[in-house]
């Protein structure tokens, strides 16, 4: 069997096999798409559309203002609505921070708009929070992985409050 063994060295006069360079080429080709995707995430979506988190932050401010107005109209709702006001205010702050991370030149958002109804009730707050949960769920489906956690958390929190208030 000694004569049957093959030598690992290439025959003289021929270049070494290109298997090693093929492996490098294959590895490079496999690494290019994730690298390019990472570059595109750092610069934004590339479209002229506004960041979808801006609308979510605006909705959070509006929900907090609506819940605060309902609380002012009926102080007996404090136990139910005070945590919601605090949570939605925190959501707005966190969403604004994420938008600012990708667009540091964006101006600071203004105060929330006044509630549409003069004396909102618990049902008005519940409908608004449920709509915010639905919107956040839809937005989360189109976001890059690094942003999904924040938006999914907002959606889950809003859904939970809508159930508790219902």
Short mmCIF file of N, CA and C in Angstrom, two decimals:
data_model
loop_
_atom_site.label_atom_id
_atom_site.label_comp_id
_atom_site.label_asym_id
_atom_site.label_seq_id
_atom_site.Cartn_x
_atom_site.Cartn_y
_atom_site.Cartn_z
N UNK A 1 0.80 -1.19 0.00
CA UNK A 1 0.00 0.00 0.00
C UNK A 1 0.84 1.26 0.00
N UNK A 2 2.11 1.08 0.20
CA UNK A 2 2.99 2.23 0.21
C UNK A 2 2.98 2.93 -1.13
N UNK A 3 2.86 2.20 -2.22
CA UNK A 3 2.84 2.80 -3.55
C UNK A 3 1.50 3.44 -3.85
N UNK A 4 0.47 3.08 -3.12
CA UNK A 4 -0.87 3.59 -3.40
C UNK A 4 -1.13 4.93 -2.72
N UNK A 5 -0.27 5.31 -1.77
CA UNK A 5 -0.53 6.60 -1.10
C UNK A 5 -0.19 7.74 -2.03
N UNK A 6 -0.99 8.80 -1.94
CA UNK A 6 -0.78 9.95 -2.80
C UNK A 6 -0.11 11.06 -2.01
N UNK A 7 0.67 11.78 -2.69
CA UNK A 7 1.39 12.88 -2.06
C UNK A 7 0.48 14.10 -1.98
N UNK A 8 0.54 14.87 -0.88
CA UNK A 8 -0.26 16.07 -0.70
C UNK A 8 0.31 17.24 -1.49
N UNK A 9 1.55 17.17 -1.86
CA UNK A 9 2.19 18.26 -2.59
C UNK A 9 1.79 18.19 -4.06
N UNK A 10 1.61 19.33 -4.70
CA UNK A 10 1.25 19.31 -6.12
C UNK A 10 2.44 18.84 -6.96
N UNK A 11 2.13 18.24 -8.08
CA UNK A 11 3.23 17.81 -8.95
C UNK A 11 4.08 19.01 -9.35
N UNK A 12 5.34 18.77 -9.54
CA UNK A 12 6.23 19.88 -9.89
C UNK A 12 5.85 20.46 -11.25
N UNK A 13 6.00 21.77 -11.36
CA UNK A 13 5.69 22.44 -12.60
C UNK A 13 4.25 22.94 -12.66
N UNK A 14 3.41 22.52 -11.74
CA UNK A 14 2.01 22.97 -11.73
C UNK A 14 1.77 23.86 -10.52
N UNK A 15 0.88 24.80 -10.68
CA UNK A 15 0.54 25.68 -9.56
C UNK A 15 -0.28 24.92 -8.54
N UNK A 16 -0.25 25.35 -7.27
CA UNK A 16 -1.05 24.66 -6.25
C UNK A 16 -2.53 24.80 -6.59
N UNK A 17 -3.30 23.86 -6.09
CA UNK A 17 -4.74 23.88 -6.33
C UNK A 17 -5.35 25.16 -5.78
N UNK A 18 -6.42 25.58 -6.36
CA UNK A 18 -7.06 26.85 -5.96
C UNK A 18 -8.18 26.63 -4.96
N UNK A 19 -8.29 25.49 -4.34
CA UNK A 19 -9.36 25.22 -3.38
C UNK A 19 -9.32 26.20 -2.22
N UNK A 20 -8.14 26.54 -1.75
CA UNK A 20 -8.05 27.46 -0.63
C UNK A 20 -8.58 28.84 -1.02
N UNK A 21 -8.24 29.33 -2.18
CA UNK A 21 -8.74 30.62 -2.62
C UNK A 21 -10.23 30.56 -2.94
N UNK A 22 -10.73 29.44 -3.36
CA UNK A 22 -12.17 29.29 -3.58
C UNK A 22 -12.91 29.41 -2.25
N UNK A 23 -12.34 28.81 -1.24
CA UNK A 23 -12.96 28.91 0.09
C UNK A 23 -13.01 30.36 0.56
N UNK A 24 -11.92 31.07 0.32
CA UNK A 24 -11.88 32.48 0.72
C UNK A 24 -12.92 33.28 -0.07
N UNK A 25 -13.03 32.99 -1.35
CA UNK A 25 -14.00 33.68 -2.18
C UNK A 25 -15.41 33.38 -1.70
N UNK A 26 -15.70 32.12 -1.41
CA UNK A 26 -17.02 31.73 -0.92
C UNK A 26 -17.32 32.42 0.41
N UNK A 27 -16.35 32.45 1.31
CA UNK A 27 -16.54 33.11 2.60
C UNK A 27 -16.80 34.59 2.41
N UNK A 28 -16.06 35.21 1.51
CA UNK A 28 -16.27 36.63 1.26
C UNK A 28 -17.66 36.89 0.68
N UNK A 29 -18.08 36.04 -0.23
CA UNK A 29 -19.42 36.21 -0.82
C UNK A 29 -20.52 36.03 0.22
N UNK A 30 -20.29 35.15 1.17
CA UNK A 30 -21.29 34.94 2.22
C UNK A 30 -21.32 36.09 3.22
N UNK A 31 -20.21 36.79 3.39
CA UNK A 31 -20.14 37.88 4.35
C UNK A 31 -20.55 39.23 3.77
N UNK A 32 -20.56 39.37 2.47
CA UNK A 32 -20.88 40.66 1.86
C UNK A 32 -22.33 41.10 2.14
N UNK A 33 -23.36 40.25 1.93
CA UNK A 33 -24.72 40.74 2.18
C UNK A 33 -24.96 41.22 3.61
N UNK A 34 -24.53 40.48 4.66
CA UNK A 34 -24.73 41.03 6.00
C UNK A 34 -23.96 42.33 6.23
N UNK A 35 -22.78 42.44 5.65
CA UNK A 35 -22.01 43.67 5.83
C UNK A 35 -22.72 44.85 5.17
N UNK A 36 -23.24 44.64 3.98
CA UNK A 36 -23.97 45.71 3.30
C UNK A 36 -25.25 46.05 4.03
N UNK A 37 -25.93 45.05 4.56
CA UNK A 37 -27.15 45.32 5.33
C UNK A 37 -26.83 46.14 6.57
N UNK A 38 -25.74 45.83 7.22
CA UNK A 38 -25.32 46.61 8.39
C UNK A 38 -25.03 48.05 8.03
N UNK A 39 -24.42 48.27 6.90
CA UNK A 39 -24.14 49.64 6.47
C UNK A 39 -25.42 50.39 6.18
N UNK A 40 -26.41 49.72 5.58
CA UNK A 40 -27.65 50.42 5.25
C UNK A 40 -28.45 50.72 6.51
N UNK A 41 -28.34 49.89 7.54
CA UNK A 41 -29.05 50.18 8.79
C UNK A 41 -28.48 51.41 9.46
N UNK A 42 -27.20 51.61 9.36
CA UNK A 42 -26.57 52.73 10.03
C UNK A 42 -26.95 54.06 9.39
N UNK A 43 -27.26 54.04 8.12
CA UNK A 43 -27.58 55.28 7.44
C UNK A 43 -29.07 55.51 7.32
N UNK A 44 -29.90 54.62 7.83
CA UNK A 44 -31.34 54.78 7.74
C UNK A 44 -31.88 53.90 6.64
N UNK A 45 -33.17 54.05 6.36
CA UNK A 45 -33.81 53.18 5.39
C UNK A 45 -33.52 53.58 3.96
N UNK A 46 -33.00 54.77 3.76
CA UNK A 46 -32.68 55.21 2.42
C UNK A 46 -33.86 55.85 1.71
N UNK A 47 -35.03 55.81 2.31
CA UNK A 47 -36.20 56.42 1.69
C UNK A 47 -36.40 57.82 2.27
N UNK A 48 -37.24 58.55 1.59
CA UNK A 48 -37.54 59.90 2.05
C UNK A 48 -38.69 59.93 3.05
N UNK A 49 -39.22 58.77 3.40
CA UNK A 49 -40.33 58.69 4.34
C UNK A 49 -39.82 58.99 5.75
N UNK A 50 -40.67 59.61 6.58
CA UNK A 50 -40.24 59.88 7.95
C UNK A 50 -40.11 58.59 8.75
N UNK A 51 -39.32 58.65 9.76
CA UNK A 51 -39.13 57.50 10.65
C UNK A 51 -40.49 57.13 11.25
N UNK A 52 -40.91 55.87 11.16
CA UNK A 52 -42.22 55.48 11.70
C UNK A 52 -42.31 55.62 13.22
N UNK A 53 -41.17 55.68 13.89
CA UNK A 53 -41.19 55.83 15.34
C UNK A 53 -41.63 57.24 15.76
N UNK A 54 -41.53 58.21 14.85
CA UNK A 54 -41.99 59.56 15.16
C UNK A 54 -43.49 59.55 15.42
N UNK A 55 -44.25 58.88 14.55
CA UNK A 55 -45.70 58.80 14.73
C UNK A 55 -46.06 58.04 16.00
N UNK A 56 -45.28 57.01 16.32
CA UNK A 56 -45.53 56.25 17.55
C UNK A 56 -45.28 57.12 18.78
N UNK A 57 -44.23 57.93 18.75
CA UNK A 57 -43.93 58.83 19.87
C UNK A 57 -45.03 59.89 20.01
N UNK A 58 -45.50 60.41 18.88
CA UNK A 58 -46.60 61.38 18.92
C UNK A 58 -47.86 60.76 19.50
N UNK A 59 -48.15 59.53 19.12
CA UNK A 59 -49.32 58.82 19.66
C UNK A 59 -49.16 58.58 21.16
N UNK A 60 -47.95 58.29 21.59
CA UNK A 60 -47.71 58.08 23.02
C UNK A 60 -47.99 59.36 23.80
N UNK A 61 -47.53 60.49 23.28
CA UNK A 61 -47.80 61.77 23.93
C UNK A 61 -49.30 62.08 23.94
N UNK A 62 -49.96 61.80 22.82
CA UNK A 62 -51.41 62.04 22.75
C UNK A 62 -52.18 61.14 23.72
N UNK A 63 -51.77 59.88 23.82
CA UNK A 63 -52.42 58.95 24.76
C UNK A 63 -52.22 59.42 26.20
N UNK A 64 -51.01 59.85 26.51
CA UNK A 64 -50.73 60.34 27.87
C UNK A 64 -51.57 61.57 28.18
N UNK A 65 -51.70 62.48 27.22
CA UNK A 65 -52.51 63.68 27.42
C UNK A 65 -53.99 63.33 27.57
N UNK A 66 -54.46 62.39 26.77
CA UNK A 66 -55.86 61.96 26.85
C UNK A 66 -56.14 61.32 28.21
N UNK A 67 -55.25 60.44 28.64
CA UNK A 67 -55.43 59.79 29.94
C UNK A 67 -55.37 60.81 31.08
N UNK A 68 -54.48 61.78 30.97
CA UNK A 68 -54.39 62.84 31.99
C UNK A 68 -55.67 63.67 32.02
N UNK A 69 -56.24 63.96 30.85
CA UNK A 69 -57.49 64.72 30.80
C UNK A 69 -58.64 63.92 31.40
N UNK A 70 -58.67 62.61 31.12
CA UNK A 70 -59.71 61.76 31.72
C UNK A 70 -59.54 61.69 33.23
N UNK A 71 -58.31 61.65 33.68
CA UNK A 71 -58.00 61.63 35.10
C UNK A 71 -58.43 62.95 35.76
N UNK A 72 -58.20 64.06 35.08
CA UNK A 72 -58.62 65.36 35.61
C UNK A 72 -60.14 65.46 35.68
N UNK A 73 -60.82 64.84 34.72
CA UNK A 73 -62.28 64.88 34.70
C UNK A 73 -62.88 63.97 35.76
N UNK A 74 -62.19 62.89 36.09
CA UNK A 74 -62.69 61.94 37.09
C UNK A 74 -61.53 61.43 37.93
N UNK A 75 -61.24 62.11 39.05
CA UNK A 75 -60.11 61.71 39.90
C UNK A 75 -60.21 60.29 40.45
N UNK A 76 -61.40 59.70 40.43
CA UNK A 76 -61.55 58.32 40.89
C UNK A 76 -60.83 57.32 39.97
N UNK A 77 -60.43 57.77 38.80
CA UNK A 77 -59.73 56.90 37.85
C UNK A 77 -58.22 56.90 38.07
N UNK A 78 -57.76 57.57 39.11
CA UNK A 78 -56.31 57.71 39.33
C UNK A 78 -55.60 56.36 39.38
N UNK A 79 -56.17 55.41 40.07
CA UNK A 79 -55.53 54.10 40.21
C UNK A 79 -55.37 53.41 38.85
N UNK A 80 -56.33 53.60 37.97
CA UNK A 80 -56.28 52.97 36.65
C UNK A 80 -55.43 53.75 35.65
N UNK A 81 -55.51 55.07 35.70
CA UNK A 81 -54.92 55.88 34.64
C UNK A 81 -53.54 56.46 34.94
N UNK A 82 -53.20 56.67 36.19
CA UNK A 82 -51.88 57.26 36.49
C UNK A 82 -50.75 56.39 35.95
N UNK A 83 -50.79 55.04 36.14
CA UNK A 83 -49.70 54.23 35.57
C UNK A 83 -49.65 54.30 34.04
N UNK A 84 -50.82 54.44 33.41
CA UNK A 84 -50.86 54.56 31.96
C UNK A 84 -50.23 55.87 31.49
N UNK A 85 -50.55 56.96 32.18
CA UNK A 85 -49.95 58.26 31.84
C UNK A 85 -48.43 58.16 31.94
N UNK A 86 -47.95 57.57 33.02
CA UNK A 86 -46.50 57.42 33.21
C UNK A 86 -45.87 56.54 32.14
N UNK A 87 -46.53 55.42 31.83
CA UNK A 87 -45.98 54.49 30.84
C UNK A 87 -45.93 55.11 29.45
N UNK A 88 -47.01 55.79 29.06
CA UNK A 88 -47.03 56.38 27.73
C UNK A 88 -46.05 57.55 27.62
N UNK A 89 -45.83 58.27 28.72
CA UNK A 89 -44.82 59.33 28.73
C UNK A 89 -43.43 58.72 28.55
N UNK A 90 -43.18 57.61 29.23
CA UNK A 90 -41.90 56.91 29.08
C UNK A 90 -41.73 56.37 27.66
N UNK A 91 -42.83 55.88 27.07
CA UNK A 91 -42.76 55.39 25.69
C UNK A 91 -42.33 56.52 24.75
N UNK A 92 -42.96 57.67 24.91
CA UNK A 92 -42.62 58.82 24.05
C UNK A 92 -41.15 59.17 24.19
N UNK A 93 -40.65 59.17 25.41
CA UNK A 93 -39.24 59.50 25.66
C UNK A 93 -38.32 58.48 25.01
N UNK A 94 -38.62 57.20 25.17
CA UNK A 94 -37.78 56.14 24.60
C UNK A 94 -37.82 56.16 23.07
N UNK A 95 -39.00 56.36 22.50
CA UNK A 95 -39.12 56.41 21.05
C UNK A 95 -38.40 57.63 20.48
N UNK A 96 -38.53 58.78 21.15
CA UNK A 96 -37.81 59.98 20.73
C UNK A 96 -36.30 59.75 20.77
N UNK A 97 -35.83 59.06 21.80
CA UNK A 97 -34.40 58.79 21.93
C UNK A 97 -33.91 57.90 20.78
N UNK A 98 -34.71 56.92 20.40
CA UNK A 98 -34.33 56.05 19.29
C UNK A 98 -34.32 56.81 17.97
N UNK A 99 -35.29 57.68 17.77
CA UNK A 99 -35.31 58.50 16.55
C UNK A 99 -34.08 59.41 16.53
N UNK A 100 -33.78 60.01 17.66
CA UNK A 100 -32.63 60.91 17.75
C UNK A 100 -31.32 60.17 17.54
N UNK A 101 -31.26 58.91 17.92
CA UNK A 101 -30.04 58.12 17.73
C UNK A 101 -29.71 58.01 16.24
N UNK A 102 -30.73 57.82 15.42
CA UNK A 102 -30.50 57.70 13.98
C UNK A 102 -30.53 59.04 13.25
N UNK A 103 -31.16 60.04 13.86
CA UNK A 103 -31.26 61.37 13.23
C UNK A 103 -31.04 62.43 14.30
N UNK A 104 -29.79 62.67 14.69
CA UNK A 104 -29.51 63.61 15.78
C UNK A 104 -29.91 65.06 15.48
N UNK A 105 -30.12 65.39 14.22
CA UNK A 105 -30.46 66.76 13.86
C UNK A 105 -31.97 67.03 13.90
N UNK A 106 -32.76 66.02 14.18
CA UNK A 106 -34.21 66.20 14.22
C UNK A 106 -34.57 67.11 15.40
N UNK A 107 -35.47 68.08 15.18
CA UNK A 107 -35.86 68.97 16.27
C UNK A 107 -36.64 68.23 17.35
N UNK A 108 -36.60 68.77 18.55
CA UNK A 108 -37.32 68.19 19.68
C UNK A 108 -38.82 68.32 19.44
N UNK A 109 -39.59 67.25 19.71
CA UNK A 109 -41.03 67.32 19.49
C UNK A 109 -41.71 68.31 20.43
N UNK A 110 -42.81 68.85 19.95
CA UNK A 110 -43.58 69.80 20.74
C UNK A 110 -44.49 69.12 21.73
N UNK A 111 -45.28 69.91 22.44
CA UNK A 111 -46.20 69.32 23.42
C UNK A 111 -47.31 68.55 22.71
N UNK A 112 -47.95 67.64 23.42
CA UNK A 112 -49.01 66.84 22.79
C UNK A 112 -50.22 67.72 22.47
N UNK A 113 -50.98 67.33 21.47
CA UNK A 113 -52.18 68.08 21.15
C UNK A 113 -53.23 67.88 22.25
N UNK A 114 -54.13 68.83 22.42
CA UNK A 114 -55.18 68.64 23.43
C UNK A 114 -56.12 67.52 22.99
N UNK A 115 -56.75 66.84 23.93
CA UNK A 115 -57.67 65.76 23.58
C UNK A 115 -58.81 66.28 22.71
N UNK A 116 -59.31 65.43 21.82
CA UNK A 116 -60.38 65.82 20.90
C UNK A 116 -61.70 66.05 21.65
N UNK A 117 -61.92 65.32 22.71
CA UNK A 117 -63.16 65.49 23.48
C UNK A 117 -62.85 66.33 24.71
N UNK A 118 -63.83 67.14 25.13
CA UNK A 118 -63.59 68.03 26.27
C UNK A 118 -63.45 67.26 27.57
N UNK A 119 -64.21 66.22 27.76
CA UNK A 119 -64.11 65.41 28.97
C UNK A 119 -64.03 63.94 28.57
N UNK A 120 -62.82 63.50 28.22
CA UNK A 120 -62.70 62.10 27.80
C UNK A 120 -62.94 61.16 28.97
N UNK A 121 -63.43 60.00 28.63
CA UNK A 121 -63.69 58.98 29.64
C UNK A 121 -62.78 57.78 29.46
N UNK A 122 -63.02 56.79 30.26
CA UNK A 122 -62.22 55.58 30.24
C UNK A 122 -62.30 54.88 28.88
N UNK A 123 -63.49 54.88 28.27
CA UNK A 123 -63.64 54.25 26.96
C UNK A 123 -62.82 54.96 25.89
N UNK A 124 -62.76 56.29 25.96
CA UNK A 124 -61.95 57.05 25.00
C UNK A 124 -60.47 56.68 25.13
N UNK A 125 -60.03 56.58 26.36
CA UNK A 125 -58.62 56.23 26.62
C UNK A 125 -58.34 54.82 26.13
N UNK A 126 -59.25 53.90 26.42
CA UNK A 126 -59.08 52.51 26.00
C UNK A 126 -58.99 52.40 24.48
N UNK A 127 -59.87 53.08 23.76
CA UNK A 127 -59.84 53.04 22.30
C UNK A 127 -58.53 53.61 21.75
N UNK A 128 -58.07 54.70 22.33
CA UNK A 128 -56.83 55.32 21.87
C UNK A 128 -55.63 54.39 22.11
N UNK A 129 -55.58 53.77 23.27
CA UNK A 129 -54.45 52.89 23.60
C UNK A 129 -54.51 51.62 22.75
N UNK A 130 -55.70 51.13 22.49
CA UNK A 130 -55.84 49.96 21.62
C UNK A 130 -55.39 50.28 20.20
N UNK A 131 -55.74 51.46 19.70
CA UNK A 131 -55.28 51.88 18.37
C UNK A 131 -53.75 52.02 18.34
N UNK A 132 -53.18 52.54 19.41
CA UNK A 132 -51.72 52.67 19.49
C UNK A 132 -51.05 51.30 19.49
N UNK A 133 -51.66 50.34 20.18
CA UNK A 133 -51.11 48.97 20.21
C UNK A 133 -51.12 48.37 18.82
N UNK A 134 -52.22 48.54 18.11
CA UNK A 134 -52.33 48.00 16.76
C UNK A 134 -51.31 48.63 15.82
N UNK A 135 -51.18 49.94 15.89
CA UNK A 135 -50.22 50.64 15.04
C UNK A 135 -48.79 50.20 15.34
N UNK A 136 -48.45 50.12 16.62
CA UNK A 136 -47.10 49.69 16.99
C UNK A 136 -46.82 48.27 16.52
N UNK A 137 -47.81 47.40 16.60
CA UNK A 137 -47.64 46.02 16.13
C UNK A 137 -47.36 45.99 14.64
N UNK A 138 -48.08 46.80 13.88
CA UNK A 138 -47.89 46.85 12.43
C UNK A 138 -46.52 47.43 12.08
N UNK A 139 -46.12 48.48 12.79
CA UNK A 139 -44.83 49.11 12.52
C UNK A 139 -43.69 48.14 12.84
N UNK A 140 -43.83 47.38 13.92
CA UNK A 140 -42.76 46.46 14.33
C UNK A 140 -42.42 45.45 13.24
N UNK A 141 -43.41 45.06 12.46
CA UNK A 141 -43.17 44.05 11.42
C UNK A 141 -42.21 44.51 10.33
N UNK A 142 -42.08 45.81 10.14
CA UNK A 142 -41.21 46.31 9.09
C UNK A 142 -39.91 46.91 9.58
N UNK A 143 -39.59 46.73 10.84
CA UNK A 143 -38.39 47.35 11.40
C UNK A 143 -37.19 46.41 11.40
N UNK A 144 -35.99 46.98 11.41
CA UNK A 144 -34.80 46.15 11.58
C UNK A 144 -34.77 45.58 13.01
N UNK A 145 -34.07 44.50 13.16
CA UNK A 145 -34.05 43.77 14.42
C UNK A 145 -33.68 44.64 15.61
N UNK A 146 -32.79 45.60 15.42
CA UNK A 146 -32.33 46.42 16.54
C UNK A 146 -33.42 47.34 17.10
N UNK A 147 -34.52 47.53 16.36
CA UNK A 147 -35.58 48.43 16.81
C UNK A 147 -36.87 47.69 17.20
N UNK A 148 -36.95 46.43 16.86
CA UNK A 148 -38.18 45.68 17.08
C UNK A 148 -38.51 45.57 18.57
N UNK A 149 -37.52 45.34 19.40
CA UNK A 149 -37.77 45.14 20.84
C UNK A 149 -38.48 46.32 21.46
N UNK A 150 -38.03 47.52 21.17
CA UNK A 150 -38.65 48.72 21.72
C UNK A 150 -40.10 48.84 21.27
N UNK A 151 -40.34 48.70 19.98
CA UNK A 151 -41.68 48.89 19.44
C UNK A 151 -42.61 47.75 19.88
N UNK A 152 -42.10 46.53 19.93
CA UNK A 152 -42.91 45.41 20.41
C UNK A 152 -43.28 45.59 21.88
N UNK A 153 -42.36 46.13 22.65
CA UNK A 153 -42.64 46.42 24.06
C UNK A 153 -43.75 47.45 24.20
N UNK A 154 -43.70 48.48 23.37
CA UNK A 154 -44.75 49.51 23.39
C UNK A 154 -46.09 48.88 23.02
N UNK A 155 -46.10 48.05 21.97
CA UNK A 155 -47.33 47.40 21.54
C UNK A 155 -47.90 46.50 22.65
N UNK A 156 -47.05 45.74 23.29
CA UNK A 156 -47.50 44.84 24.35
C UNK A 156 -48.05 45.61 25.54
N UNK A 157 -47.38 46.68 25.91
CA UNK A 157 -47.83 47.50 27.03
C UNK A 157 -49.20 48.12 26.73
N UNK A 158 -49.34 48.66 25.53
CA UNK A 158 -50.62 49.28 25.15
C UNK A 158 -51.75 48.24 25.11
N UNK A 159 -51.46 47.07 24.57
CA UNK A 159 -52.47 46.01 24.52
C UNK A 159 -52.89 45.61 25.93
N UNK A 160 -51.93 45.51 26.81
CA UNK A 160 -52.22 45.14 28.20
C UNK A 160 -53.09 46.19 28.87
N UNK A 161 -52.74 47.46 28.71
CA UNK A 161 -53.55 48.52 29.30
C UNK A 161 -54.96 48.53 28.72
N UNK A 162 -55.09 48.29 27.42
CA UNK A 162 -56.42 48.26 26.80
C UNK A 162 -57.26 47.16 27.42
N UNK A 163 -56.65 46.02 27.69
CA UNK A 163 -57.38 44.91 28.33
C UNK A 163 -57.75 45.26 29.77
N UNK A 164 -56.82 45.85 30.50
CA UNK A 164 -57.08 46.20 31.91
C UNK A 164 -58.17 47.24 32.01
N UNK A 165 -58.18 48.18 31.08
CA UNK A 165 -59.18 49.25 31.12
C UNK A 165 -60.55 48.79 30.60
N UNK A 166 -60.59 47.67 29.89
CA UNK A 166 -61.82 47.20 29.26
C UNK A 166 -62.78 46.52 30.15
#
